[in-house]
GROMACS .gro file of N, CA, C and O in nm:
model
  472
    1UNK      N    1   0.678   0.373   1.706
    1UNK     CA    2   0.597   0.485   1.571
    1UNK      C    3   0.521   0.375   1.499
    1UNK      O    4   0.538   0.279   1.531
    2UNK      N    5   0.383   0.413   1.476
    2UNK     CA    6   0.279   0.451   1.403
    2UNK      C    7   0.380   0.495   1.220
    2UNK      O    8   0.386   0.575   1.231
    3UNK      N    9   0.363   0.325   1.111
    3UNK     CA   10   0.352   0.389   1.035
    3UNK      C   11   0.231   0.448   0.923
    3UNK      O   12   0.149   0.345   0.942
    4UNK      N   13   0.281   0.600   0.892
    4UNK     CA   14   0.106   0.620   0.806
    4UNK      C   15   0.146   0.622   0.652
    4UNK      O   16   0.054   0.648   0.619
    5UNK      N   17   0.239   0.553   0.663
    5UNK     CA   18   0.197   0.556   0.492
    5UNK      C   19   0.089   0.451   0.398
    5UNK      O   20   0.118   0.366   0.471
    6UNK      N   21   0.148   0.498   0.312
    6UNK     CA   22  -0.061   0.402   0.195
    6UNK      C   23   0.075   0.289   0.159
    6UNK      O   24   0.126   0.392   0.066
    7UNK      N   25   0.041   0.168   0.192
    7UNK     CA   26   0.127   0.008   0.056
    7UNK      C   27   0.076   0.080  -0.088
    7UNK      O   28  -0.069   0.151  -0.124
    8UNK      N   29   0.181   0.009  -0.165
    8UNK     CA   30   0.138   0.069  -0.323
    8UNK      C   31   0.040  -0.078  -0.348
    8UNK      O   32  -0.020  -0.142  -0.299
    9UNK      N   33   0.021  -0.017  -0.476
    9UNK     CA   34  -0.153  -0.100  -0.522
    9UNK      C   35  -0.264  -0.039  -0.469
    9UNK      O   36  -0.289   0.054  -0.482
   10UNK      N   37  -0.399  -0.197  -0.489
   10UNK     CA   38  -0.511  -0.094  -0.493
   10UNK      C   39  -0.581  -0.201  -0.349
   10UNK      O   40  -0.535  -0.325  -0.295
   11UNK      N   41  -0.644  -0.157  -0.274
   11UNK     CA   42  -0.761  -0.242  -0.187
   11UNK      C   43  -0.780  -0.400  -0.331
   11UNK      O   44  -0.933  -0.337  -0.378
   12UNK      N   45  -0.858  -0.429  -0.262
   12UNK     CA   46  -0.855  -0.616  -0.386
   12UNK      C   47  -0.998  -0.617  -0.276
   12UNK      O   48  -1.092  -0.742  -0.301
   13UNK      N   49  -0.992  -0.673  -0.149
   13UNK     CA   50  -1.086  -0.706   0.010
   13UNK      C   51  -1.001  -0.652   0.077
   13UNK      O   52  -0.929  -0.609   0.164
   14UNK      N   53  -1.115  -0.799   0.172
   14UNK     CA   54  -1.053  -0.738   0.387
   14UNK      C   55  -0.936  -0.858   0.416
   14UNK      O   56  -1.022  -0.991   0.375
   15UNK      N   57  -0.890  -0.867   0.515
   15UNK     CA   58  -0.770  -0.989   0.569
   15UNK      C   59  -0.940  -1.079   0.598
   15UNK      O   60  -0.790  -1.192   0.526
   16UNK      N   61  -1.001  -1.125   0.654
   16UNK     CA   62  -1.130  -1.190   0.696
   16UNK      C   63  -1.182  -1.243   0.561
   16UNK      O   64  -1.248  -1.316   0.630
   17UNK      N   65  -1.204  -1.222   0.387
   17UNK     CA   66  -1.250  -1.205   0.353
   17UNK      C   67  -1.169  -1.338   0.284
   17UNK      O   68  -1.258  -1.407   0.205
   18UNK      N   69  -1.078  -1.388   0.335
   18UNK     CA   70  -0.991  -1.542   0.281
   18UNK      C   71  -0.969  -1.604   0.348
   18UNK      O   72  -0.869  -1.547   0.449
   19UNK      N   73  -1.043  -1.735   0.420
   19UNK     CA   74  -0.959  -1.858   0.505
   19UNK      C   75  -0.898  -1.943   0.479
   19UNK      O   76  -0.845  -1.865   0.329
   20UNK      N   77  -0.881  -2.017   0.528
   20UNK     CA   78  -0.714  -2.075   0.511
   20UNK      C   79  -0.721  -2.142   0.465
   20UNK      O   80  -0.890  -2.280   0.417
   21UNK      N   81  -0.652  -2.207   0.354
   21UNK     CA   82  -0.645  -2.326   0.306
   21UNK      C   83  -0.810  -2.211   0.171
   21UNK      O   84  -0.870  -2.342   0.133
   22UNK      N   85  -0.748  -2.146   0.127
   22UNK     CA   86  -0.850  -2.127  -0.035
   22UNK      C   87  -0.857  -1.988  -0.043
   22UNK      O   88  -0.724  -1.920  -0.062
   23UNK      N   89  -0.934  -2.000  -0.198
   23UNK     CA   90  -0.890  -1.860  -0.266
   23UNK      C   91  -0.987  -1.789  -0.324
   23UNK      O   92  -1.125  -1.812  -0.316
   24UNK      N   93  -1.005  -1.658  -0.304
   24UNK     CA   94  -1.057  -1.509  -0.331
   24UNK      C   95  -1.002  -1.480  -0.497
   24UNK      O   96  -0.851  -1.428  -0.520
   25UNK      N   97  -1.125  -1.452  -0.600
   25UNK     CA   98  -1.071  -1.462  -0.738
   25UNK      C   99  -1.076  -1.242  -0.687
   25UNK      O  100  -1.208  -1.239  -0.709
   26UNK      N  101  -1.086  -1.176  -0.749
   26UNK     CA  102  -1.043  -1.051  -0.762
   26UNK      C  103  -1.000  -0.969  -0.915
   26UNK      O  104  -0.932  -1.070  -1.001
   27UNK      N  105  -1.029  -0.868  -0.970
   27UNK     CA  106  -1.020  -0.793  -1.073
   27UNK      C  107  -0.943  -0.712  -1.056
   27UNK      O  108  -0.926  -0.653  -0.935
   28UNK      N  109  -0.838  -0.666  -1.108
   28UNK     CA  110  -0.692  -0.539  -1.120
   28UNK      C  111  -0.640  -0.498  -1.226
   28UNK      O  112  -0.611  -0.580  -1.287
   29UNK      N  113  -0.705  -0.390  -1.274
   29UNK     CA  114  -0.706  -0.375  -1.459
   29UNK      C  115  -0.767  -0.464  -1.468
   29UNK      O  116  -0.654  -0.473  -1.607
   30UNK      N  117  -0.869  -0.512  -1.433
   30UNK     CA  118  -0.922  -0.633  -1.593
   30UNK      C  119  -0.832  -0.717  -1.588
   30UNK      O  120  -0.865  -0.866  -1.663
   31UNK      N  121  -0.744  -0.713  -1.437
   31UNK     CA  122  -0.653  -0.876  -1.474
   31UNK      C  123  -0.729  -0.966  -1.378
   31UNK      O  124  -0.657  -0.908  -1.256
   32UNK      N  125  -0.771  -1.095  -1.381
   32UNK     CA  126  -0.722  -1.139  -1.268
   32UNK      C  127  -0.625  -1.238  -1.191
   32UNK      O  128  -0.598  -1.307  -1.205
   33UNK      N  129  -0.700  -1.186  -1.102
   33UNK     CA  130  -0.552  -1.258  -1.009
   33UNK      C  131  -0.659  -1.385  -0.850
   33UNK      O  132  -0.740  -1.339  -0.783
   34UNK      N  133  -0.578  -1.446  -0.789
   34UNK     CA  134  -0.586  -1.493  -0.716
   34UNK      C  135  -0.530  -1.435  -0.562
   34UNK      O  136  -0.405  -1.471  -0.534
   35UNK      N  137  -0.602  -1.409  -0.468
   35UNK     CA  138  -0.612  -1.366  -0.362
   35UNK      C  139  -0.610  -1.508  -0.272
   35UNK      O  140  -0.728  -1.563  -0.240
   36UNK      N  141  -0.494  -1.593  -0.196
   36UNK     CA  142  -0.503  -1.740  -0.156
   36UNK      C  143  -0.454  -1.747   0.009
   36UNK      O  144  -0.366  -1.642   0.019
   37UNK      N  145  -0.513  -1.762   0.054
   37UNK     CA  146  -0.450  -1.778   0.197
   37UNK      C  147  -0.411  -1.914   0.268
   37UNK      O  148  -0.442  -2.037   0.195
   38UNK      N  149  -0.271  -1.934   0.283
   38UNK     CA  150  -0.233  -2.145   0.220
   38UNK      C  151  -0.251  -2.179   0.386
   38UNK      O  152  -0.352  -2.132   0.488
   39UNK      N  153  -0.250  -2.280   0.414
   39UNK     CA  154  -0.242  -2.383   0.514
   39UNK      C  155  -0.198  -2.305   0.608
   39UNK      O  156  -0.240  -2.340   0.752
   40UNK      N  157  -0.078  -2.232   0.610
   40UNK     CA  158  -0.035  -2.130   0.687
   40UNK      C  159  -0.083  -2.044   0.772
   40UNK      O  160   0.030  -1.965   0.877
   41UNK      N  161  -0.136  -1.981   0.731
   41UNK     CA  162  -0.225  -1.851   0.768
   41UNK      C  163  -0.144  -1.735   0.709
   41UNK      O  164  -0.182  -1.641   0.651
   42UNK      N  165  -0.066  -1.808   0.584
   42UNK     CA  166  -0.049  -1.670   0.510
   42UNK      C  167  -0.022  -1.660   0.437
   42UNK      O  168  -0.119  -1.707   0.264
   43UNK      N  169  -0.131  -1.520   0.345
   43UNK     CA  170  -0.169  -1.482   0.204
   43UNK      C  171  -0.030  -1.491   0.080
   43UNK      O  172   0.025  -1.385   0.081
   44UNK      N  173  -0.137  -1.502  -0.063
   44UNK     CA  174  -0.040  -1.476  -0.201
   44UNK      C  175  -0.156  -1.374  -0.274
   44UNK      O  176  -0.236  -1.471  -0.187
   45UNK      N  177  -0.089  -1.331  -0.343
   45UNK     CA  178  -0.144  -1.312  -0.488
   45UNK      C  179  -0.020  -1.345  -0.594
   45UNK      O  180   0.018  -1.286  -0.624
   46UNK      N  181  -0.191  -1.450  -0.673
   46UNK     CA  182  -0.120  -1.511  -0.852
   46UNK      C  183  -0.200  -1.450  -0.850
   46UNK      O  184  -0.336  -1.483  -0.874
   47UNK      N  185  -0.130  -1.508  -1.015
   47UNK     CA  186  -0.231  -1.455  -1.178
   47UNK      C  187  -0.355  -1.577  -1.122
   47UNK      O  188  -0.331  -1.696  -1.109
   48UNK      N  189  -0.441  -1.564  -1.210
   48UNK     CA  190  -0.592  -1.625  -1.188
   48UNK      C  191  -0.611  -1.736  -1.272
   48UNK      O  192  -0.664  -1.837  -1.233
   49UNK      N  193  -0.490  -1.762  -1.335
   49UNK     CA  194  -0.575  -1.872  -1.501
   49UNK      C  195  -0.434  -1.977  -1.530
   49UNK      O  196  -0.315  -1.914  -1.541
   50UNK      N  197  -0.543  -2.083  -1.532
   50UNK     CA  198  -0.413  -2.185  -1.490
   50UNK      C  199  -0.315  -2.201  -1.603
   50UNK      O  200  -0.350  -2.192  -1.796
   51UNK      N  201  -0.230  -2.236  -1.584
   51UNK     CA  202  -0.051  -2.098  -1.757
   51UNK      C  203  -0.201  -2.262  -1.885
   51UNK      O  204  -0.043  -2.250  -1.974
   52UNK      N  205  -0.200  -2.395  -1.829
   52UNK     CA  206  -0.172  -2.464  -1.920
   52UNK      C  207  -0.314  -2.515  -1.905
   52UNK      O  208  -0.286  -2.512  -2.129
   53UNK      N  209  -0.417  -2.422  -1.964
   53UNK     CA  210  -0.580  -2.398  -1.958
   53UNK      C  211  -0.621  -2.273  -1.927
   53UNK      O  212  -0.543  -2.211  -1.800
   54UNK      N  213  -0.757  -2.255  -1.980
   54UNK     CA  214  -0.730  -2.121  -1.897
   54UNK      C  215  -0.945  -2.175  -1.790
   54UNK      O  216  -1.019  -2.154  -1.831
   55UNK      N  217  -0.815  -2.208  -1.735
   55UNK     CA  218  -0.886  -2.217  -1.558
   55UNK      C  219  -0.929  -2.174  -1.472
   55UNK      O  220  -0.765  -2.120  -1.422
   56UNK      N  221  -0.984  -2.139  -1.390
   56UNK     CA  222  -0.930  -2.043  -1.290
   56UNK      C  223  -0.869  -2.129  -1.147
   56UNK      O  224  -0.947  -2.178  -1.069
   57UNK      N  225  -0.785  -2.040  -1.104
   57UNK     CA  226  -0.698  -2.087  -1.014
   57UNK      C  227  -0.752  -2.089  -0.890
   57UNK      O  228  -0.794  -2.237  -0.766
   58UNK      N  229  -0.804  -1.969  -0.888
   58UNK     CA  230  -0.955  -1.966  -0.730
   58UNK      C  231  -1.072  -2.073  -0.682
   58UNK      O  232  -1.023  -2.064  -0.607
   59UNK      N  233  -1.067  -2.146  -0.779
   59UNK     CA  234  -1.170  -2.251  -0.757
   59UNK      C  235  -1.137  -2.366  -0.721
   59UNK      O  236  -1.141  -2.510  -0.694
   60UNK      N  237  -0.955  -2.372  -0.649
   60UNK     CA  238  -0.856  -2.508  -0.681
   60UNK      C  239  -0.869  -2.557  -0.537
   60UNK      O  240  -0.879  -2.438  -0.464
   61UNK      N  241  -0.789  -2.661  -0.460
   61UNK     CA  242  -0.802  -2.645  -0.412
   61UNK      C  243  -0.680  -2.629  -0.397
   61UNK      O  244  -0.532  -2.579  -0.421
   62UNK      N  245  -0.670  -2.604  -0.178
   62UNK     CA  246  -0.494  -2.529  -0.151
   62UNK      C  247  -0.399  -2.561  -0.075
   62UNK      O  248  -0.538  -2.638   0.053
   63UNK      N  249  -0.340  -2.640  -0.007
   63UNK     CA  250  -0.280  -2.758   0.100
   63UNK      C  251  -0.186  -2.713   0.096
   63UNK      O  252  -0.064  -2.677  -0.023
   64UNK      N  253  -0.099  -2.663   0.239
   64UNK     CA  254   0.016  -2.638   0.249
   64UNK      C  255   0.079  -2.474   0.174
   64UNK      O  256  -0.026  -2.383   0.157
   65UNK      N  257   0.169  -2.444   0.071
   65UNK     CA  258   0.186  -2.385   0.017
   65UNK      C  259   0.152  -2.378  -0.150
   65UNK      O  260   0.203  -2.266  -0.275
   66UNK      N  261   0.105  -2.473  -0.138
   66UNK     CA  262   0.013  -2.427  -0.335
   66UNK      C  263  -0.113  -2.453  -0.406
   66UNK      O  264  -0.242  -2.425  -0.261
   67UNK      N  265  -0.171  -2.363  -0.492
   67UNK     CA  266  -0.284  -2.462  -0.516
   67UNK      C  267  -0.350  -2.549  -0.613
   67UNK      O  268  -0.205  -2.505  -0.774
   68UNK      N  269  -0.484  -2.602  -0.653
   68UNK     CA  270  -0.369  -2.688  -0.763
   68UNK      C  271  -0.546  -2.710  -0.879
   68UNK      O  272  -0.619  -2.651  -0.816
   69UNK      N  273  -0.480  -2.673  -0.989
   69UNK     CA  274  -0.573  -2.662  -1.058
   69UNK      C  275  -0.724  -2.785  -1.091
   69UNK      O  276  -0.685  -2.903  -1.069
   70UNK      N  277  -0.832  -2.747  -1.107
   70UNK     CA  278  -0.933  -2.807  -1.030
   70UNK      C  279  -0.926  -2.924  -1.125
   70UNK      O  280  -1.000  -3.072  -1.124
   71UNK      N  281  -0.883  -2.892  -1.325
   71UNK     CA  282  -0.963  -3.005  -1.422
   71UNK      C  283  -0.852  -3.026  -1.452
   71UNK      O  284  -0.860  -3.140  -1.455
   72UNK      N  285  -0.704  -2.997  -1.466
   72UNK     CA  286  -0.633  -3.087  -1.497
   72UNK      C  287  -0.522  -3.174  -1.351
   72UNK      O  288  -0.458  -3.225  -1.421
   73UNK      N  289  -0.502  -3.041  -1.260
   73UNK     CA  290  -0.462  -3.100  -1.157
   73UNK      C  291  -0.341  -3.096  -1.074
   73UNK      O  292  -0.231  -3.100  -1.065
   74UNK      N  293  -0.284  -2.967  -1.269
   74UNK     CA  294  -0.219  -2.844  -1.232
   74UNK      C  295  -0.146  -2.843  -1.064
   74UNK      O  296  -0.247  -2.700  -1.073
   75UNK      N  297  -0.040  -2.851  -0.990
   75UNK     CA  298  -0.026  -2.721  -0.851
   75UNK      C  299   0.073  -2.630  -0.877
   75UNK      O  300   0.172  -2.668  -0.987
   76UNK      N  301   0.052  -2.471  -0.810
   76UNK     CA  302   0.157  -2.421  -0.816
   76UNK      C  303   0.286  -2.373  -0.727
   76UNK      O  304   0.118  -2.379  -0.561
   77UNK      N  305   0.325  -2.357  -0.712
   77UNK     CA  306   0.378  -2.269  -0.594
   77UNK      C  307   0.307  -2.143  -0.569
   77UNK      O  308   0.364  -2.035  -0.665
   78UNK      N  309   0.350  -2.113  -0.434
   78UNK     CA  310   0.229  -2.035  -0.397
   78UNK      C  311   0.293  -1.829  -0.381
   78UNK      O  312   0.288  -1.790  -0.464
   79UNK      N  313   0.418  -1.930  -0.364
   79UNK     CA  314   0.522  -1.747  -0.402
   79UNK      C  315   0.575  -1.750  -0.433
   79UNK      O  316   0.668  -1.632  -0.495
   80UNK      N  317   0.667  -1.821  -0.556
   80UNK     CA  318   0.681  -1.853  -0.670
   80UNK      C  319   0.644  -1.789  -0.771
   80UNK      O  320   0.669  -1.763  -0.875
   81UNK      N  321   0.500  -1.898  -0.834
   81UNK     CA  322   0.405  -1.935  -0.933
   81UNK      C  323   0.501  -2.071  -1.063
   81UNK      O  324   0.427  -2.076  -1.115
   82UNK      N  325   0.526  -2.133  -1.000
   82UNK     CA  326   0.594  -2.220  -1.027
   82UNK      C  327   0.528  -2.333  -1.003
   82UNK      O  328   0.449  -2.409  -0.962
   83UNK      N  329   0.485  -2.417  -1.168
   83UNK     CA  330   0.395  -2.549  -1.200
   83UNK      C  331   0.525  -2.606  -1.106
   83UNK      O  332   0.570  -2.640  -1.129
   84UNK      N  333   0.368  -2.695  -1.036
   84UNK     CA  334   0.508  -2.821  -0.944
   84UNK      C  335   0.510  -2.966  -1.007
   84UNK      O  336   0.510  -3.089  -1.009
   85UNK      N  337   0.343  -2.982  -1.068
   85UNK     CA  338   0.361  -3.134  -1.131
   85UNK      C  339   0.264  -3.071  -1.239
   85UNK      O  340   0.223  -2.948  -1.366
   86UNK      N  341   0.310  -3.153  -1.342
   86UNK     CA  342   0.257  -3.154  -1.437
   86UNK      C  343   0.048  -3.169  -1.482
   86UNK      O  344   0.010  -3.187  -1.443
   87UNK      N  345   0.006  -3.140  -1.596
   87UNK     CA  346   0.007  -3.127  -1.717
   87UNK      C  347   0.089  -2.944  -1.752
   87UNK      O  348   0.145  -2.876  -1.824
   88UNK      N  349   0.088  -2.790  -1.698
   88UNK     CA  350   0.142  -2.754  -1.662
   88UNK      C  351   0.335  -2.703  -1.625
   88UNK      O  352   0.322  -2.803  -1.572
   89UNK      N  353   0.352  -2.657  -1.713
   89UNK     CA  354   0.534  -2.637  -1.802
   89UNK      C  355   0.536  -2.530  -1.703
   89UNK      O  356   0.690  -2.495  -1.745
   90UNK      N  357   0.459  -2.401  -1.746
   90UNK     CA  358   0.437  -2.220  -1.762
   90UNK      C  359   0.458  -2.180  -1.640
   90UNK      O  360   0.350  -2.261  -1.556
   91UNK      N  361   0.458  -2.051  -1.534
   91UNK     CA  362   0.483  -2.032  -1.455
   91UNK      C  363   0.331  -1.926  -1.425
   91UNK      O  364   0.341  -1.869  -1.543
   92UNK      N  365   0.273  -1.889  -1.320
   92UNK     CA  366   0.162  -1.800  -1.351
   92UNK      C  367   0.274  -1.687  -1.221
   92UNK      O  368   0.303  -1.697  -1.134
   93UNK      N  369   0.232  -1.575  -1.264
   93UNK     CA  370   0.256  -1.471  -1.229
   93UNK      C  371   0.236  -1.396  -1.025
   93UNK      O  372   0.134  -1.473  -1.013
   94UNK      N  373   0.362  -1.372  -1.006
   94UNK     CA  374   0.309  -1.359  -0.841
   94UNK      C  375   0.310  -1.191  -0.822
   94UNK      O  376   0.422  -1.135  -0.876
   95UNK      N  377   0.194  -1.129  -0.753
   95UNK     CA  378   0.202  -1.015  -0.760
   95UNK      C  379   0.266  -0.955  -0.581
   95UNK      O  380   0.279  -1.107  -0.506
   96UNK      N  381   0.344  -0.787  -0.545
   96UNK     CA  382   0.300  -0.852  -0.388
   96UNK      C  383   0.167  -0.800  -0.412
   96UNK      O  384   0.120  -0.734  -0.398
   97UNK      N  385   0.233  -0.813  -0.245
   97UNK     CA  386   0.061  -0.855  -0.188
   97UNK      C  387   0.114  -0.773   0.014
   97UNK      O  388   0.182  -0.834   0.018
   98UNK      N  389   0.026  -0.698  -0.032
   98UNK     CA  390   0.072  -0.654   0.181
   98UNK      C  391  -0.071  -0.640   0.242
   98UNK      O  392  -0.140  -0.591   0.238
   99UNK      N  393  -0.074  -0.622   0.341
   99UNK     CA  394  -0.164  -0.582   0.490
   99UNK      C  395  -0.138  -0.431   0.537
   99UNK      O  396  -0.020  -0.467   0.623
  100UNK      N  397  -0.234  -0.352   0.494
  100UNK     CA  398  -0.211  -0.251   0.619
  100UNK      C  399  -0.370  -0.231   0.647
  100UNK      O  400  -0.501  -0.202   0.630
  101UNK      N  401  -0.322  -0.231   0.829
  101UNK     CA  402  -0.490  -0.288   0.889
  101UNK      C  403  -0.518  -0.370   0.869
  101UNK      O  404  -0.561  -0.492   0.884
  102UNK      N  405  -0.669  -0.362   0.772
  102UNK     CA  406  -0.789  -0.476   0.748
  102UNK      C  407  -0.808  -0.474   0.627
  102UNK      O  408  -0.786  -0.563   0.600
  103UNK      N  409  -0.678  -0.418   0.551
  103UNK     CA  410  -0.701  -0.407   0.387
  103UNK      C  411  -0.629  -0.463   0.340
  103UNK      O  412  -0.480  -0.415   0.347
  104UNK      N  413  -0.591  -0.539   0.239
  104UNK     CA  414  -0.550  -0.613   0.138
  104UNK      C  415  -0.503  -0.507   0.014
  104UNK      O  416  -0.567  -0.541  -0.040
  105UNK      N  417  -0.366  -0.586  -0.023
  105UNK     CA  418  -0.377  -0.452  -0.156
  105UNK      C  419  -0.286  -0.517  -0.223
  105UNK      O  420  -0.141  -0.654  -0.194
  106UNK      N  421  -0.282  -0.516  -0.366
  106UNK     CA  422  -0.257  -0.535  -0.419
  106UNK      C  423  -0.162  -0.469  -0.525
  106UNK      O  424  -0.242  -0.411  -0.657
  107UNK      N  425  -0.041  -0.490  -0.598
  107UNK     CA  426   0.045  -0.432  -0.661
  107UNK      C  427   0.080  -0.503  -0.774
  107UNK      O  428   0.135  -0.578  -0.763
  108UNK      N  429  -0.017  -0.478  -0.913
  108UNK     CA  430   0.032  -0.556  -1.064
  108UNK      C  431   0.158  -0.446  -1.087
  108UNK      O  432   0.173  -0.549  -1.161
  109UNK      N  433   0.239  -0.409  -1.055
  109UNK     CA  434   0.311  -0.340  -1.130
  109UNK      C  435   0.430  -0.443  -1.030
  109UNK      O  436   0.534  -0.369  -1.082
  110UNK      N  437   0.407  -0.458  -0.911
  110UNK     CA  438   0.567  -0.539  -0.846
  110UNK      C  439   0.532  -0.711  -0.928
  110UNK      O  440   0.429  -0.733  -0.851
  111UNK      N  441   0.541  -0.763  -1.008
  111UNK     CA  442   0.627  -0.878  -1.042
  111UNK      C  443   0.672  -0.949  -0.942
  111UNK      O  444   0.812  -0.937  -1.051
  112UNK      N  445   0.675  -1.035  -0.843
  112UNK     CA  446   0.804  -1.119  -0.847
  112UNK      C  447   0.896  -1.176  -0.831
  112UNK      O  448   0.986  -1.148  -0.804
  113UNK      N  449   0.777  -1.227  -0.938
  113UNK     CA  450   0.844  -1.327  -1.024
  113UNK      C  451   0.872  -1.336  -1.196
  113UNK      O  452   0.944  -1.394  -1.235
  114UNK      N  453   0.805  -1.198  -1.177
  114UNK     CA  454   0.936  -1.083  -1.346
  114UNK      C  455   0.788  -1.192  -1.434
  114UNK      O  456   0.859  -1.200  -1.533
  115UNK      N  457   0.733  -1.284  -1.426
  115UNK     CA  458   0.638  -1.335  -1.445
  115UNK      C  459   0.533  -1.235  -1.553
  115UNK      O  460   0.506  -1.240  -1.468
  116UNK      N  461   0.478  -1.249  -1.637
  116UNK     CA  462   0.362  -1.126  -1.738
  116UNK      C  463   0.278  -1.210  -1.767
  116UNK      O  464   0.272  -1.301  -1.794
  117UNK      N  465   0.176  -1.121  -1.628
  117UNK     CA  466   0.049  -1.076  -1.701
  117UNK      C  467   0.045  -1.131  -1.812
  117UNK      O  468   0.031  -1.048  -1.929
  118UNK      N  469  -0.088  -1.273  -1.853
  118UNK     CA  470  -0.085  -1.240  -2.038
  118UNK      C  471  -0.260  -1.177  -2.056
  118UNK      O  472  -0.322  -1.132  -1.947
   0.00000   0.00000   0.00000
């Protein structure tokens, strides 16, 4: 049986737009979001702005299940948004993401870790 329901959220990109160990900056409701494909091939949607400084995380390095801010070296867990290294000590929001066919959806009303977007 095929699921014909439309996922929650908005289409932000296509599945093949994000390569392994890379990130893509998108905007939903004027909020910057990094769509990240980790080293294992899983997609994540996190707030794109580093909680330490106004730096775009989508420009950083992706390794395993983390993304590192290129400016000051803070790394964030892609599943929880928690900072793993200083100087950041506040988490970034993590949003619900789903793939339907080749469309990647992000639901900014479903914040998985409870961190409010700035």
